[in-house]
PDB file of C-alpha atoms in Angstrom:
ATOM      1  CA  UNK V  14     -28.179 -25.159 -44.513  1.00 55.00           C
ATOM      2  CA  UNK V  15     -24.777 -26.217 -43.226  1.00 56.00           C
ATOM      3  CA  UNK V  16     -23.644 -27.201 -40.131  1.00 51.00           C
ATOM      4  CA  UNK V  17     -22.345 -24.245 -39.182  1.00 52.00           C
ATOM      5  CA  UNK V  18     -24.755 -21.958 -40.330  1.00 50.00           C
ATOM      6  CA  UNK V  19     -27.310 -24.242 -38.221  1.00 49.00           C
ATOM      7  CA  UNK V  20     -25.051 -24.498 -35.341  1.00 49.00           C
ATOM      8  CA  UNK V  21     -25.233 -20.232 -35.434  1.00 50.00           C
ATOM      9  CA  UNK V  22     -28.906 -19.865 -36.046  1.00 48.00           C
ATOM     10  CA  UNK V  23     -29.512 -22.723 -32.962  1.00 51.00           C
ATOM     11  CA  UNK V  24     -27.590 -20.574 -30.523  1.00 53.00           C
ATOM     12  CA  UNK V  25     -28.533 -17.132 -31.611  1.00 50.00           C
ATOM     13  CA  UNK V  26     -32.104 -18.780 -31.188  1.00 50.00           C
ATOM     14  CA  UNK V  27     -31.098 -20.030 -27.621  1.00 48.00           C
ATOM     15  CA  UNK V  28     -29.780 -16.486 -26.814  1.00 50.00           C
ATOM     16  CA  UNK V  29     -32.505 -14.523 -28.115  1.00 49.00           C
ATOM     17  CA  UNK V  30     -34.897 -16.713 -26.227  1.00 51.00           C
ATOM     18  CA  UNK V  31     -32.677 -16.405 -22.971  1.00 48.00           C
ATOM     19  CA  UNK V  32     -33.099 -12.531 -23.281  1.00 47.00           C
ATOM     20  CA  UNK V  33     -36.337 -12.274 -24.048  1.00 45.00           C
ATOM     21  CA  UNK V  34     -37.381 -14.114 -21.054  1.00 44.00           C
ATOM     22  CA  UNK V  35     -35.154 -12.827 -18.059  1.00 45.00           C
ATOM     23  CA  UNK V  36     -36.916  -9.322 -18.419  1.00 49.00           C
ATOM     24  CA  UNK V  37     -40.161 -10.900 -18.940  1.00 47.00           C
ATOM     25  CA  UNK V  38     -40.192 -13.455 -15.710  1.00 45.00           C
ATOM     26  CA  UNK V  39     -38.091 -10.252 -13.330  1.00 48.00           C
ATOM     27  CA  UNK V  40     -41.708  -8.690 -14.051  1.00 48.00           C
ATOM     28  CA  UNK V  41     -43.693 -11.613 -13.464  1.00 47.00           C
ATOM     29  CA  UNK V  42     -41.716 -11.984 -10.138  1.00 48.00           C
ATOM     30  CA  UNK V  43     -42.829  -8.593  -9.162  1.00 45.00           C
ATOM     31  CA  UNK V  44     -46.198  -8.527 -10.593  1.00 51.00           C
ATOM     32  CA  UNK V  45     -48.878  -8.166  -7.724  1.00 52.00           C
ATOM     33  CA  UNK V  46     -46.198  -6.227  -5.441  1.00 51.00           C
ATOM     34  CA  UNK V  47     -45.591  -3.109  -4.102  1.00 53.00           C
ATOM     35  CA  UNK V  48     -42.241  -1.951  -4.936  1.00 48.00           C
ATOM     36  CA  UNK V  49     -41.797  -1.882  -9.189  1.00 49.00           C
ATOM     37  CA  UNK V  50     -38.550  -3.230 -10.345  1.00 49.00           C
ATOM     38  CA  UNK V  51     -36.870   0.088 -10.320  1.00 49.00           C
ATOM     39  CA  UNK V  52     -36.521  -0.317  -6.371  1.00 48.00           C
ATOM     40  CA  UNK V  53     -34.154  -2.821  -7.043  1.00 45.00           C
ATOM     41  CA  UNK V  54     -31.004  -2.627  -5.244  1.00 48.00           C
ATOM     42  CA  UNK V  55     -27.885  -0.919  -7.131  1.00 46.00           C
ATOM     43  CA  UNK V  56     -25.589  -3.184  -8.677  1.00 43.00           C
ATOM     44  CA  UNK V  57     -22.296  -3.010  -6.667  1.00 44.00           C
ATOM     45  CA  UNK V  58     -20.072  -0.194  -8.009  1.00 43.00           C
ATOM     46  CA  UNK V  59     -17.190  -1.082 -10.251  1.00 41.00           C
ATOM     47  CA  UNK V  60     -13.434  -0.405  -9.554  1.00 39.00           C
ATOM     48  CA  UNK V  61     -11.532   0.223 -12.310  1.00 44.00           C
ATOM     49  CA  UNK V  62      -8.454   0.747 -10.289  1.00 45.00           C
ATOM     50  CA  UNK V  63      -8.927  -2.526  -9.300  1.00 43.00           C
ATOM     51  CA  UNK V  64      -8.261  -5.597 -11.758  1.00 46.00           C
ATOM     52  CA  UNK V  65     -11.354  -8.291 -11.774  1.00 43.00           C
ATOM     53  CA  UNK V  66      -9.206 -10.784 -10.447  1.00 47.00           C
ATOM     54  CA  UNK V  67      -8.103  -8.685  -7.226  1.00 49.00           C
ATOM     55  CA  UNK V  68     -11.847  -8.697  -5.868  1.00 47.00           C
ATOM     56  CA  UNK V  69     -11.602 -10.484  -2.297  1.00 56.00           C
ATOM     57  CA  UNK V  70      -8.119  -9.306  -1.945  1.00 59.00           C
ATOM     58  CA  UNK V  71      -8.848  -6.443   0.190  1.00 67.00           C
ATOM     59  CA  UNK V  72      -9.203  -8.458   2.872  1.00 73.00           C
ATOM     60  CA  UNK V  73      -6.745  -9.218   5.181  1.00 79.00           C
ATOM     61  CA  UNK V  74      -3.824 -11.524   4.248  1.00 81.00           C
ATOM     62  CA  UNK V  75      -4.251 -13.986   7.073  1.00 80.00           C
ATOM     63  CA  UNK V  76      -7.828 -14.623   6.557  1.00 80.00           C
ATOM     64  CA  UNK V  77      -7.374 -14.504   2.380  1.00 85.00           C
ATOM     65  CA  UNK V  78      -5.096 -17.757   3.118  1.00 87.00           C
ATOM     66  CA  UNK V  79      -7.458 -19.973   5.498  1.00 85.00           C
ATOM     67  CA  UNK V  80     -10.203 -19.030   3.311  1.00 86.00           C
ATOM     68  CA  UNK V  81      -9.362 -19.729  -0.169  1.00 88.00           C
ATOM     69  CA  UNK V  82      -6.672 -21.806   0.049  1.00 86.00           C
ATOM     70  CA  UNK V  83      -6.847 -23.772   3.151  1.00 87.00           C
ATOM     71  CA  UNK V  84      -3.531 -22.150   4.299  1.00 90.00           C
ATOM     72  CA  UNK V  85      -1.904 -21.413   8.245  1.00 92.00           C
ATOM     73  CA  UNK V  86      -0.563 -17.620   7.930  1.00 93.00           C
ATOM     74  CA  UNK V  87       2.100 -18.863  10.543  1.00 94.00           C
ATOM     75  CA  UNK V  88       2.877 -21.604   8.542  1.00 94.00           C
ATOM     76  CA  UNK V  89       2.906 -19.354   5.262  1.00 94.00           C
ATOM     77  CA  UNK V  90       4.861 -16.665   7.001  1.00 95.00           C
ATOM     78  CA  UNK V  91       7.720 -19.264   8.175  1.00 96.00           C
ATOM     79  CA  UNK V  92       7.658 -21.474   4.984  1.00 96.00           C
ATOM     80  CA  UNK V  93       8.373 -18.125   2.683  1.00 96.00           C
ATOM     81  CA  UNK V  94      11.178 -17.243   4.991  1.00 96.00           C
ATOM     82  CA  UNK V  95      12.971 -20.721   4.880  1.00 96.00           C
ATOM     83  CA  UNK V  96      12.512 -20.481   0.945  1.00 96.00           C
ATOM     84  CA  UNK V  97      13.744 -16.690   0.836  1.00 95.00           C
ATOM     85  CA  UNK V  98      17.180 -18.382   3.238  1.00 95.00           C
ATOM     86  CA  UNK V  99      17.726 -21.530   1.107  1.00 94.00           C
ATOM     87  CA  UNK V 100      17.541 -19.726  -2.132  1.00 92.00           C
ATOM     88  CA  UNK V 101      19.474 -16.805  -0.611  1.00 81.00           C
ATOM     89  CA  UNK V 102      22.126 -19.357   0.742  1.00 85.00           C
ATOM     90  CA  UNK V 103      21.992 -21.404  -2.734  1.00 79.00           C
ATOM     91  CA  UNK V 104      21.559 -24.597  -0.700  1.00 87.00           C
ATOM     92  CA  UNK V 105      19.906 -26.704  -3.448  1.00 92.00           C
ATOM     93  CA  UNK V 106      19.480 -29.290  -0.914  1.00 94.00           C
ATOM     94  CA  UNK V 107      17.229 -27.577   0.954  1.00 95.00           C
ATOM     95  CA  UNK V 108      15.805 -25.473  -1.919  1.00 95.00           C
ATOM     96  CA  UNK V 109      15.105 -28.820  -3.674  1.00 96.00           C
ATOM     97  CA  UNK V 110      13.430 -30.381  -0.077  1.00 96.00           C
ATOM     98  CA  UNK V 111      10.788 -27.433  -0.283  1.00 97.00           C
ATOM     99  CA  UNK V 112       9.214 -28.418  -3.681  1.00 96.00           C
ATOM    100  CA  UNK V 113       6.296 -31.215  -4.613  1.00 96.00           C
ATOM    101  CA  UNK V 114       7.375 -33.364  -6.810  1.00 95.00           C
ATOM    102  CA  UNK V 115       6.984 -33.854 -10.078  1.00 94.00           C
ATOM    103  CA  UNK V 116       7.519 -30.104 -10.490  1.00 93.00           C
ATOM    104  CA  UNK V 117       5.690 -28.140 -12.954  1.00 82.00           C
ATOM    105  CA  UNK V 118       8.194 -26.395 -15.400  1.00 84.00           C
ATOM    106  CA  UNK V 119       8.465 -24.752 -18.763  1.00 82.00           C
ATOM    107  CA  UNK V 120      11.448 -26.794 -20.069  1.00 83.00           C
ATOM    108  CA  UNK V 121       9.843 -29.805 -18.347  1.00 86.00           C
ATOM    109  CA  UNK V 122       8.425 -31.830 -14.880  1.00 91.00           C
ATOM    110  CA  UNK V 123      11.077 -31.741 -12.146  1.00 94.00           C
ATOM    111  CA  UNK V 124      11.181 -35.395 -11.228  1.00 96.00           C
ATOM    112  CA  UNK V 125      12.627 -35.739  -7.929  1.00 96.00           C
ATOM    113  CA  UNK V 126      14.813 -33.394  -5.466  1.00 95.00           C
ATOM    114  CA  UNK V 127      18.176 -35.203  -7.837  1.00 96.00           C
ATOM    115  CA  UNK V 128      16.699 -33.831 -10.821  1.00 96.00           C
ATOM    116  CA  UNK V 129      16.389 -30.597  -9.203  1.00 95.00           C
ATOM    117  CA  UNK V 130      19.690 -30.494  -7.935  1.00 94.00           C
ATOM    118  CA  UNK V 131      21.242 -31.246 -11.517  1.00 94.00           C
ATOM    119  CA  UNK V 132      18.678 -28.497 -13.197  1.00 94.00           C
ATOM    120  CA  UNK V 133      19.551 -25.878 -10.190  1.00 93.00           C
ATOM    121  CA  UNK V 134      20.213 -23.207 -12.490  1.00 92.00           C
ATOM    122  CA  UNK V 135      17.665 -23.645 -14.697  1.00 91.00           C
ATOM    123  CA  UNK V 136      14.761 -23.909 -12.668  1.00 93.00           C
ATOM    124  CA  UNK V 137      16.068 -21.261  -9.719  1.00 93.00           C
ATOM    125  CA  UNK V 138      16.823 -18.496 -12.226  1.00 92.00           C
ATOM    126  CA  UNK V 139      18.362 -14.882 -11.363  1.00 92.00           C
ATOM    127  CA  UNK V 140      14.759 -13.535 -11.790  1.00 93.00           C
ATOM    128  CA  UNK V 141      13.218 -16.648  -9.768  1.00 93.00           C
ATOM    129  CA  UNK V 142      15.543 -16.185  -6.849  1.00 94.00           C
ATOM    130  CA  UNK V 143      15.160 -12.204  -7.406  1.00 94.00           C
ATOM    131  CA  UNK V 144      11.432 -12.912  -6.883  1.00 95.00           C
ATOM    132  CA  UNK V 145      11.354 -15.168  -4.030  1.00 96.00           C
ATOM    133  CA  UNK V 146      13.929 -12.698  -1.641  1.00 95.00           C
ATOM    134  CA  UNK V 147      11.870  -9.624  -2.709  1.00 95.00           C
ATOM    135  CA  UNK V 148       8.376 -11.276  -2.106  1.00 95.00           C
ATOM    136  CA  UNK V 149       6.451  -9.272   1.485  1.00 95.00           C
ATOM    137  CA  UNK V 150       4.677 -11.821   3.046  1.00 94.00           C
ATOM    138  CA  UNK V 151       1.883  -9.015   3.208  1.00 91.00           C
ATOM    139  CA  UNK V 152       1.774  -8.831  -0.400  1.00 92.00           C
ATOM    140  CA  UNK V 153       1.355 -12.473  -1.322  1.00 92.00           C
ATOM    141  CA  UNK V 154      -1.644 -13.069  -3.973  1.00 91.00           C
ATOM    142  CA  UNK V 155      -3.867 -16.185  -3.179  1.00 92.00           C
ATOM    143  CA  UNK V 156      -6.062 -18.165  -4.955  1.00 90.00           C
ATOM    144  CA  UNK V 157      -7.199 -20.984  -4.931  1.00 88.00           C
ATOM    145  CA  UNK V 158      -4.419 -23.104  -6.169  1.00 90.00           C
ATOM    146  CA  UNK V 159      -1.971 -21.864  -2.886  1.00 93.00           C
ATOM    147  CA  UNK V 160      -0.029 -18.449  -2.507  1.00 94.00           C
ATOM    148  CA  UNK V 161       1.635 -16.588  -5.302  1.00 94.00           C
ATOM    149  CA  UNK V 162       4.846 -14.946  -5.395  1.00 95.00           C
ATOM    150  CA  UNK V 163       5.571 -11.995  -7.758  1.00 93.00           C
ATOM    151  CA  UNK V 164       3.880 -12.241 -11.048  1.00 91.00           C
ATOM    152  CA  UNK V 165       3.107 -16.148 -11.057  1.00 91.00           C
ATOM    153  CA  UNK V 166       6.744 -17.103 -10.949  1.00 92.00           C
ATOM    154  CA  UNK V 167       6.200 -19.314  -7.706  1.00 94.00           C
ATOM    155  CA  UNK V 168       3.796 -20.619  -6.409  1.00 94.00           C
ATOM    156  CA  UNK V 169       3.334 -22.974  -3.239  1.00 95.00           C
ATOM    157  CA  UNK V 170       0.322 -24.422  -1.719  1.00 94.00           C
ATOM    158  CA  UNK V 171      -0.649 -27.072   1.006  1.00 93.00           C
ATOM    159  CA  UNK V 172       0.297 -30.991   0.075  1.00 93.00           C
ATOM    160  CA  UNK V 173      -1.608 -33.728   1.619  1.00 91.00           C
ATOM    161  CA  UNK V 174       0.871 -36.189   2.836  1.00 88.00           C
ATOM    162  CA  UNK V 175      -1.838 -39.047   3.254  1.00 89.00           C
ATOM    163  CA  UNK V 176      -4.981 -39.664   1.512  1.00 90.00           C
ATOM    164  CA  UNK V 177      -7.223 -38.553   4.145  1.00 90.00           C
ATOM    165  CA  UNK V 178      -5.178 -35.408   3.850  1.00 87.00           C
ATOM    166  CA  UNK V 179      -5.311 -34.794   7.778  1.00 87.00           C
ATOM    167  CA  UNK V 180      -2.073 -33.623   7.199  1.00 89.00           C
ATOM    168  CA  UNK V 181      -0.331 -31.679   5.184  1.00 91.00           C
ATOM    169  CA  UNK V 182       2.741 -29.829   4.664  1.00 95.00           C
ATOM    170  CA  UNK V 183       3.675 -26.334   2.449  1.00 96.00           C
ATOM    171  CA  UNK V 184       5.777 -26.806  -0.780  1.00 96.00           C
ATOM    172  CA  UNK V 185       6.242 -25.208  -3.762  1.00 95.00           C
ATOM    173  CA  UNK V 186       3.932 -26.327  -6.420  1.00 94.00           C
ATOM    174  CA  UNK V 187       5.209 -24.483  -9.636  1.00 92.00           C
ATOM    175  CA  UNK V 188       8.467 -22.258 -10.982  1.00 92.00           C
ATOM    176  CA  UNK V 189       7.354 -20.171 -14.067  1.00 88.00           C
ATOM    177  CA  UNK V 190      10.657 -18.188 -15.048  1.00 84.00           C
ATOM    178  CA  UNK V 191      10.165 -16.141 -17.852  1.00 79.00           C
ATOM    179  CA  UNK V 192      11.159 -17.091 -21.406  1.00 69.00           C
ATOM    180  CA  UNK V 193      13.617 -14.580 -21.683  1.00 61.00           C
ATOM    181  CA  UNK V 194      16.023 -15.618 -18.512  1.00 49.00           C
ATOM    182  CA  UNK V 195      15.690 -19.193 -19.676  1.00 48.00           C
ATOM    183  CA  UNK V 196      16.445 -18.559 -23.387  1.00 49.00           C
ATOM    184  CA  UNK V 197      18.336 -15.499 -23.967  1.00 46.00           C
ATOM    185  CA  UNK V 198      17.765 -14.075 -27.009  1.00 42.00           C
ATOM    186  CA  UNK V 199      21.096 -13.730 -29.231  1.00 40.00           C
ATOM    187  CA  UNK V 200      21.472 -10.996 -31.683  1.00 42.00           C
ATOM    188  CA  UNK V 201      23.612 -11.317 -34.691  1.00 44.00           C
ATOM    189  CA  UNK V 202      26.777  -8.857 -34.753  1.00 44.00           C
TER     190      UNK V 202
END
């Protein structure tokens, strides 16, 4: 027998054995009890309208932030309108004071705010700063990793700004423009 084949037979084994006993010890745990296993209560009903990763995001947005991602709506709320008036203004200074650096990027880490300032245009994109001045605070998506803007092209999050992290300021974590505003695609006449 190879190593494979083994490997295959071993987990099918664990598997089998894994669903042979869940039905066998739900019975045991009502055995001697009233109420048979068919008074269980109802799974909770699926939402197909609903993607799997939306669950938890009917809730309201303040609440979504402190909860999951350790966020201050107030704080959220003004920190998305500086970024929507910096990149609206093209001030790369204070576009480039906004993000945690190194910056996560497809062509590359962001080293500092100079670095930024020389790769302007290629990090803040038409569709990036498209994005960012459409984004409703009310619509943000959180996780998390922070708040996200659009479809995952920004995201921001709290920053410690000490070790004990008593304090902590917004930034923006990671630019994801897509691969077709970076890299144009150029068709042959």
């Amino acid at each position: 027998m190879t190593r494979r084949s083994f490997a295959f037979v071993t987990t099918a084994a664990v598997l089998l054995g894994c669903a042979l006993w869940l039905p066998l010890s739900a019975s045991a745990e009502w055995a001697g009890q009233r109420s048979p296993p068919s008074a269980w209560p109802a799974a909770p009903a699926f939402s197909p309208a609903a993607p799997p990763y939306a669950f938890g995001q009917d809730e309201p947005l303040g609440s979504r932030l402190e909860k999951i991602s350790g966020i201050k709506p107030a704080a959220a709320r003004a920190f998305l309108g500086e970024l929507q008036r910096t990149v609206g203004l093209t001030d790369r200074l204070a576009a480039c004071a906004l993000i945690k650096y190194p910056l996560r990027h497809r062509d590359g880490p962001v080293a500092d705010a100079m670095a930024c300032q020389r790769r302007y245009a290629e990090i803040f994109t038409a569709d990036v700063i498209d994005t960012i001045k459409a984004q409703d605070f009310e619509k943000l998506s959180v996780n998390a990793q922070g708040a996200m803007l659009g479809d995952g092209q920004v995201w921001f999050a709290a920053v410690c700004l000490d070790r004990s992290c008593a304090q902590s300021e917004l930034r923006v974590t990671a630019i994801n423009p897509p691969a077709e505003a970076q890299h144009p695609i150029v068709r042959p006449r």
